[in-house]
Each structure stands twice: as C-alpha cells, then as structure tokens.
C-alpha cells in the first residue's frame, strides 16, 4: 500500500505519482478502484501493475524515465521475452477523470491511445497513461505476456545483463548502512546463481518480519530499509519490497519496485475480479537475462508465487518417496539415514508402499487388513513420534520443523520428491491441506532461508513449534479421513 497516495471517494486525478515514500502507519480504504474481466478459462495473474520505481534515495523511491512516447491503440509497448503466455484483460474503472492504466505484468498493448514512460532505449516500460481522461464506467482492454519461465531456466540464465539494466537497477544511495550490506552478504553467501540468491532474501524477509500496518513513523535521519530491518522489524508491503530490492542490489542482482494491486476478489462466474483500495500492493521484480522481469513476493502476509520446476518437473499426482521418507537433498546432513515412520495405512501384510497411502489412491485393499491397519493407527502413531524425534535432536528449530513436516506428511503420500525444492514441496502439501497453508509457509520459509542463505533462521522457536503443533493435528485428522473414505468406497 502507498501512504503517499490518496483515493477520495469517486476521486479524480492520478493515484500513482512519480515518487513512493516510506512512511508510518496506514489505514486502508475499501472503495472500488477497477474491475477486470479475464478471457474465458484464463488463470488469473497475481498482480495488476501500474508503475515501477527504479531509484532509491534512503527515504523512498522515484521513477525516472528517459522518454515519454505516444502509442496508438494496439501499438506495442515495452520489450517481448520468451517463456510467456498471453492474457487479455478488460478493465472497468470507478475513478473520475483518471488516466492511469493497469495491466498484468508485463503489458504488451492496449486498445486505446496512450502515453508510455520508457527507459533503456525504449526496452523498459515504467508506466502507461491514457491520452484522454477516463470517466467512471469507462472500459479498456490490455494484452499482457505473463512469465512462465521455470526455476531451472532462471538458475541457468546467468548474469550477463544489458548495460541499461546494470546502470539503472543496481543503484544505491550512500545512506545504505554497513549492517545492511553485511546482511545481504550473509544471506546470499553459498548461493551459486541469481535465482537462489533472490530466494534466500525472499525467505529471510518472509520468515523474520511480522506484517503490521500500524508501525511507528521512521526517523527522518535514518535510512528506511535499515530502520525496518534492524529497529522496527515489522511493517507492510512497501517495506518488505524495498528491503528485498536493496538487499538484492547489494548482492549484484538488478531489481526494482513494482506498484499496483494484488489479485482482488472474484465477483461473478464470468471471470470478473474487483480491486479495492485495500488491494493496493508493492512487490519486487528481478531481471533475468533472456527472460526479463520476474516477480517475487517477500511480504509475509501474501502467499508465495508458484513457479514450474523445469522440463523435468513431475506430475503433481505422481508417487513420491515412501511415507516417512525425505529426499536426501532436502534433509539436513544430521538427519539423513534416520529411522522411517511406520505407514498409517499398511498394505495387505507387505512392506509399506508409497503408492498405497497416497491421497486419492483407489487401490482396493481387503477390508479386514484395512480395518486392522486403522485400529493400529494410535499405536503406529505413538511409535512414529518416537522414531520421528530421535534423529532430529540437535537440529535448529527451522530444520527440525521442516523435517517433521516432510516425514509426517509422508503418511498421506506427500513426502518430498527428489526434484522438489522446499518451496515447491510446501506448495504441494498446502494444496492438500489448505487449512494449514499459513503454518506450512512459516516452516518452509524458515527452512529455505537456512538452505539457500546458509544462515540460521531468526524465526522464533516458539512460532515454529506452534506452527508444527497445529499441522500435526491437521495431518492426523486428514489421515483419519483418508482411512474412513476408503472404507466407504468398499
């Protein structure tokens, strides 16, 4: 959200200026800003962008375009990149005499004449405005290219950036402190590519700083990112995104602030989404050679972005390791080779089989062995908890919580796969246990920080213990439901 912006009721004029200050407490309004209708069957994007900001001065951000260019209706704006999908959007505005245009990143063309603010010799689109003011109820369409690049490609993209990217998106003021510089180095040491360095920064911010819109006013004489990271230690999206971009630039990663709105709320079956003032959001974008600008989400109150693994990605419903097992490359060294957890639903007298316990498995088991397996659930669980805890002694809270999650989720056939990253694994478990998504995110974020950032997570032991306790109960209930569903199918 943008404390320097004002949305009066049915207000007029521009909502986004050329500057974005970092301030104190905010109060979010609820007035509608725009509706957007997606083409039939289209997957909605996470963001609707209006502008980007490139220059940080220690107290906020500015947008500094090189040129303003008039573009005819249907004319292309910005640069085109591979690994994208096309999305058509139709917007209806609620504001009076607004000129600002929104689109999912990255916008490609609009169906009305506009003014585009550009940089990088015309390759870098910063913001777009209609040439004529729009009245309430006015409609326009936009076509965007939504990035579909996979994680393997991002890791392999290298760091050979165009000159205009290096010159504009690595800028930092003298106000950036030594402790901020040291933190960036600590977080990214050991990460061998740009994508993993960005993941480490994202995970640290998500797992360390609580979301809070009612924060103090920062002192005038202190760098705002330093104040958020080390003194206030809580905040809202402007601070998460600003901190991500500063830490990324310190690590040699070209990054910028994007401003607009998050997904909003669906209002009909036709695919219309409504966006209110309370949906205003900022997020960082990172530049990857060949693929252009890619979004990240460091704000703790917002869900992580899902990204495909790569060409070798497995079907989400494919078998994983046997229940209770962890892929070796996702376990801390101290826990490799630990004792497996007994499966909740053993097959007909044979050894545990990953496929037999997978969620949604329709293998018809003999009724009597199934009932015996269910009757032994409490005993198996008791033995399982002992086997679970013994090999985890000496691990950090984040490592232990992640290992417990992966082992016990294996009871539902949701153990990690060799190709999974921690984030992908967390998203898969959360899809099966949506009521536990927030706790899963807290555990995965803490572990990702230690895995990719080579830094002990500062997420509190109490917070992780509470997250794990809630998840353990939910997984146990899910295991019970799975068993009874199988009986009813007999």
Short mmCIF file of C-alpha atoms in Angstrom, two decimals, residues 157-403:
data_model
loop_
_atom_site.label_atom_id
_atom_site.label_comp_id
_atom_site.label_asym_id
_atom_site.label_seq_id
_atom_site.Cartn_x
_atom_site.Cartn_y
_atom_site.Cartn_z
CA UNK A 157 20.15 -17.68 -17.01
CA UNK A 158 23.48 -16.27 -15.83
CA UNK A 159 24.27 -12.65 -15.05
CA UNK A 160 25.12 -11.06 -18.41
CA UNK A 161 22.77 -8.08 -18.14
CA UNK A 162 22.33 -5.33 -20.73
CA UNK A 163 24.10 -2.08 -19.92
CA UNK A 164 20.81 -0.24 -19.32
CA UNK A 165 19.81 -2.82 -16.68
CA UNK A 166 23.11 -2.60 -14.79
CA UNK A 167 23.21 1.18 -14.90
CA UNK A 168 19.65 1.71 -13.66
CA UNK A 169 18.80 -1.23 -11.41
CA UNK A 170 21.90 -1.62 -9.24
CA UNK A 171 21.78 1.98 -7.96
CA UNK A 172 22.03 2.56 -4.19
CA UNK A 173 22.45 5.73 -2.12
CA UNK A 174 25.18 6.40 0.43
CA UNK A 175 22.57 6.06 3.20
CA UNK A 176 22.63 2.25 2.91
CA UNK A 177 24.33 1.10 6.11
CA UNK A 178 27.17 -1.33 6.68
CA UNK A 179 24.91 -3.67 8.64
CA UNK A 180 22.51 -3.80 5.70
CA UNK A 181 25.43 -4.62 3.41
CA UNK A 182 26.62 -7.32 5.81
CA UNK A 183 23.15 -8.85 5.99
CA UNK A 184 22.94 -9.11 2.21
CA UNK A 185 26.29 -10.87 2.14
CA UNK A 186 25.30 -13.26 4.91
CA UNK A 187 22.04 -14.18 3.21
CA UNK A 188 23.48 -14.87 -0.23
CA UNK A 189 26.80 -16.49 0.65
CA UNK A 190 26.81 -20.00 -0.78
CA UNK A 191 24.07 -19.38 -3.34
CA UNK A 192 25.60 -20.07 -6.75
CA UNK A 193 23.13 -18.27 -9.01
CA UNK A 194 20.88 -15.21 -9.12
CA UNK A 195 17.65 -17.10 -8.57
CA UNK A 196 18.82 -18.84 -5.39
CA UNK A 197 20.21 -15.58 -4.02
CA UNK A 198 16.83 -13.95 -4.59
CA UNK A 199 15.07 -16.90 -2.94
CA UNK A 200 17.29 -16.58 0.13
CA UNK A 201 16.43 -12.90 0.51
CA UNK A 202 12.73 -13.57 -0.05
CA UNK A 203 12.67 -16.37 2.53
CA UNK A 204 14.52 -14.29 5.13
CA UNK A 205 12.11 -11.39 4.88
CA UNK A 206 9.03 -13.61 4.97
CA UNK A 207 10.19 -15.63 7.97
CA UNK A 208 11.72 -12.84 10.07
CA UNK A 209 9.45 -9.78 9.98
CA UNK A 210 5.77 -9.78 11.05
CA UNK A 211 3.27 -7.95 8.85
CA UNK A 212 1.88 -4.85 10.57
CA UNK A 213 0.23 -1.77 9.07
CA UNK A 214 0.30 0.15 12.37
CA UNK A 215 4.01 0.86 12.64
CA UNK A 216 5.84 3.85 14.05
CA UNK A 217 6.94 6.78 11.91
CA UNK A 218 10.57 6.27 10.83
CA UNK A 219 13.10 8.89 11.93
CA UNK A 220 13.98 11.48 9.31
CA UNK A 221 17.72 10.91 9.63
CA UNK A 222 17.77 7.12 9.19
CA UNK A 223 17.75 5.01 6.05
CA UNK A 224 14.25 3.50 5.86
CA UNK A 225 15.38 0.00 4.91
CA UNK A 226 17.92 -0.04 7.75
CA UNK A 227 15.19 1.11 10.15
CA UNK A 228 12.82 -1.67 9.04
CA UNK A 229 15.43 -4.43 9.08
CA UNK A 230 17.08 -3.69 12.41
CA UNK A 231 14.93 -1.38 14.53
CA UNK A 232 11.20 -1.52 13.77
CA UNK A 233 11.38 -5.14 12.50
CA UNK A 234 7.77 -5.14 11.28
CA UNK A 235 5.89 -3.42 8.52
CA UNK A 236 3.83 -3.72 5.34
CA UNK A 237 4.49 -4.44 1.67
CA UNK A 238 6.35 -1.20 0.88
CA UNK A 239 8.99 -2.11 3.46
CA UNK A 240 9.28 -5.78 2.51
CA UNK A 241 9.64 -4.89 -1.16
CA UNK A 242 12.07 -2.04 -0.55
CA UNK A 243 14.23 -4.25 1.66
CA UNK A 244 14.22 -7.02 -0.94
CA UNK A 245 15.34 -4.66 -3.70
CA UNK A 246 18.11 -3.07 -1.60
CA UNK A 247 19.42 -6.44 -0.37
CA UNK A 248 19.24 -7.82 -3.91
CA UNK A 249 21.13 -4.88 -5.42
CA UNK A 250 23.80 -5.26 -2.75
CA UNK A 251 24.18 -8.86 -3.94
CA UNK A 252 24.60 -7.72 -7.55
CA UNK A 253 21.02 -8.56 -8.56
CA UNK A 254 19.19 -5.96 -10.71
CA UNK A 255 15.82 -5.37 -9.04
CA UNK A 256 13.07 -2.76 -8.84
CA UNK A 257 9.78 -1.92 -7.10
CA UNK A 258 6.50 -2.60 -8.91
CA UNK A 259 3.29 -0.89 -7.78
CA UNK A 260 -0.33 -1.72 -8.42
CA UNK A 261 -2.83 -4.18 -6.99
CA UNK A 262 -2.87 -7.78 -5.88
CA UNK A 263 -5.40 -10.30 -7.17
CA UNK A 264 -8.57 -8.82 -5.62
CA UNK A 265 -11.83 -10.75 -5.22
CA UNK A 266 -13.89 -12.58 -7.79
CA UNK A 267 -17.40 -11.15 -8.19
CA UNK A 268 -19.05 -13.43 -10.78
CA UNK A 269 -18.72 -16.71 -12.63
CA UNK A 270 -17.81 -14.90 -15.85
CA UNK A 271 -14.32 -14.19 -14.52
CA UNK A 272 -14.65 -10.63 -13.21
CA UNK A 273 -12.32 -9.55 -10.40
CA UNK A 274 -12.88 -6.42 -8.30
CA UNK A 275 -10.00 -4.44 -6.87
CA UNK A 276 -10.40 -2.09 -3.95
CA UNK A 277 -8.07 0.39 -2.30
CA UNK A 278 -7.25 -2.28 0.29
CA UNK A 279 -5.79 -4.46 -2.50
CA UNK A 280 -3.07 -1.91 -3.34
CA UNK A 281 0.32 -3.60 -3.20
CA UNK A 282 4.00 -3.32 -4.00
CA UNK A 283 6.29 -6.20 -4.93
CA UNK A 284 9.81 -6.59 -6.31
CA UNK A 285 10.79 -7.62 -9.81
CA UNK A 286 14.19 -9.16 -10.60
CA UNK A 287 15.81 -9.04 -14.03
CA UNK A 288 16.98 -12.34 -15.56
CA UNK A 289 18.93 -12.36 -18.84
CA UNK A 290 16.82 -13.71 -21.72
CA UNK A 291 13.64 -13.77 -19.62
CA UNK A 292 13.24 -10.17 -18.46
CA UNK A 293 11.46 -9.14 -15.27
CA UNK A 294 10.27 -11.84 -12.87
CA UNK A 295 8.15 -11.17 -9.76
CA UNK A 296 8.96 -12.22 -6.18
CA UNK A 297 6.81 -11.97 -3.05
CA UNK A 298 8.69 -11.13 0.18
CA UNK A 299 5.63 -9.81 2.07
CA UNK A 300 4.78 -12.25 4.85
CA UNK A 301 1.02 -11.66 4.59
CA UNK A 302 0.87 -12.73 0.93
CA UNK A 303 1.25 -16.26 -0.46
CA UNK A 304 4.40 -17.33 -2.24
CA UNK A 305 4.44 -17.35 -6.01
CA UNK A 306 4.25 -20.77 -7.64
CA UNK A 307 6.76 -21.46 -10.41
CA UNK A 308 7.26 -24.60 -12.50
CA UNK A 309 10.39 -26.57 -11.69
CA UNK A 310 11.61 -27.18 -15.21
CA UNK A 311 11.30 -29.54 -18.16
CA UNK A 312 11.93 -32.44 -15.80
CA UNK A 313 9.10 -31.45 -13.42
CA UNK A 314 6.98 -34.39 -12.31
CA UNK A 315 3.20 -34.75 -12.39
CA UNK A 316 1.89 -33.36 -9.08
CA UNK A 317 -0.04 -36.61 -8.56
CA UNK A 318 2.95 -38.86 -9.19
CA UNK A 319 4.36 -41.04 -6.44
CA UNK A 320 6.85 -39.58 -4.02
CA UNK A 321 9.24 -41.36 -1.66
CA UNK A 322 7.79 -43.89 0.73
CA UNK A 323 5.77 -42.32 3.54
CA UNK A 324 8.03 -41.11 6.30
CA UNK A 325 10.98 -40.65 3.95
CA UNK A 326 12.76 -37.45 2.94
CA UNK A 327 14.69 -36.90 -0.26
CA UNK A 328 18.34 -36.71 0.85
CA UNK A 329 18.96 -33.34 -0.76
CA UNK A 330 16.12 -31.78 1.27
CA UNK A 331 17.27 -33.09 4.66
CA UNK A 332 19.92 -31.58 6.92
CA UNK A 333 23.01 -33.80 6.98
CA UNK A 334 22.38 -34.79 10.58
CA UNK A 335 19.03 -36.37 9.71
CA UNK A 336 19.97 -38.49 6.72
CA UNK A 337 19.54 -42.16 7.34
CA UNK A 338 17.07 -41.67 10.20
CA UNK A 339 14.51 -44.32 11.03
CA UNK A 340 11.38 -44.28 8.86
CA UNK A 341 7.93 -43.63 10.27
CA UNK A 342 5.56 -46.61 10.14
CA UNK A 343 2.97 -46.11 7.43
CA UNK A 344 -0.52 -45.23 8.59
CA UNK A 345 -2.30 -47.48 6.13
CA UNK A 346 -0.21 -50.63 5.50
CA UNK A 347 -0.99 -52.78 2.52
CA UNK A 348 -2.01 -56.40 2.74
CA UNK A 349 0.66 -57.72 5.04
CA UNK A 350 3.53 -56.47 2.89
CA UNK A 351 6.08 -53.68 3.34
CA UNK A 352 4.96 -50.06 3.27
CA UNK A 353 4.23 -48.84 -0.26
CA UNK A 354 4.21 -45.16 -1.17
CA UNK A 355 1.51 -45.63 -3.75
CA UNK A 356 -0.85 -47.37 -1.30
CA UNK A 357 -1.01 -44.39 1.04
CA UNK A 358 -1.16 -41.56 -1.48
CA UNK A 359 -4.06 -39.12 -1.16
CA UNK A 360 -6.83 -40.15 -3.53
CA UNK A 361 -5.40 -43.70 -4.06
CA UNK A 362 -8.17 -46.01 -5.23
CA UNK A 363 -6.37 -49.34 -4.75
CA UNK A 364 -8.91 -51.75 -3.30
CA UNK A 365 -7.46 -53.30 -0.16
CA UNK A 366 -9.00 -56.31 1.55
CA UNK A 367 -11.42 -54.97 4.16
CA UNK A 368 -10.07 -56.88 7.15
CA UNK A 369 -6.41 -55.79 6.76
CA UNK A 370 -7.62 -52.23 6.22
CA UNK A 371 -9.62 -52.29 9.46
CA UNK A 372 -6.67 -53.80 11.28
CA UNK A 373 -4.48 -51.01 9.93
CA UNK A 374 -6.94 -48.37 11.11
CA UNK A 375 -7.26 -49.99 14.52
CA UNK A 376 -3.48 -49.86 14.88
CA UNK A 377 -3.34 -46.15 13.99
CA UNK A 378 -2.75 -44.90 17.52
CA UNK A 379 -0.05 -47.48 18.19
CA UNK A 380 1.68 -46.71 14.90
CA UNK A 381 1.46 -43.01 15.60
CA UNK A 382 2.98 -43.45 19.05
CA UNK A 383 5.89 -45.42 17.67
CA UNK A 384 6.12 -42.93 14.84
CA UNK A 385 6.53 -39.92 17.10
CA UNK A 386 9.44 -41.61 18.89
CA UNK A 387 11.07 -42.53 15.60
CA UNK A 388 10.45 -39.01 14.33
CA UNK A 389 12.01 -37.14 17.23
CA UNK A 390 15.09 -39.26 17.89
CA UNK A 391 17.07 -38.46 14.70
CA UNK A 392 16.11 -34.77 14.83
CA UNK A 393 17.94 -33.93 18.02
CA UNK A 394 20.46 -31.14 17.62
CA UNK A 395 18.79 -29.55 14.59
CA UNK A 396 17.82 -25.89 14.54
CA UNK A 397 14.11 -25.10 15.05
CA UNK A 398 13.68 -24.42 11.32
CA UNK A 399 15.46 -27.62 10.26
CA UNK A 400 13.56 -29.71 12.77
CA UNK A 401 10.17 -28.27 11.85
CA UNK A 402 10.76 -28.87 8.14
CA UNK A 403 11.98 -32.44 8.70
#
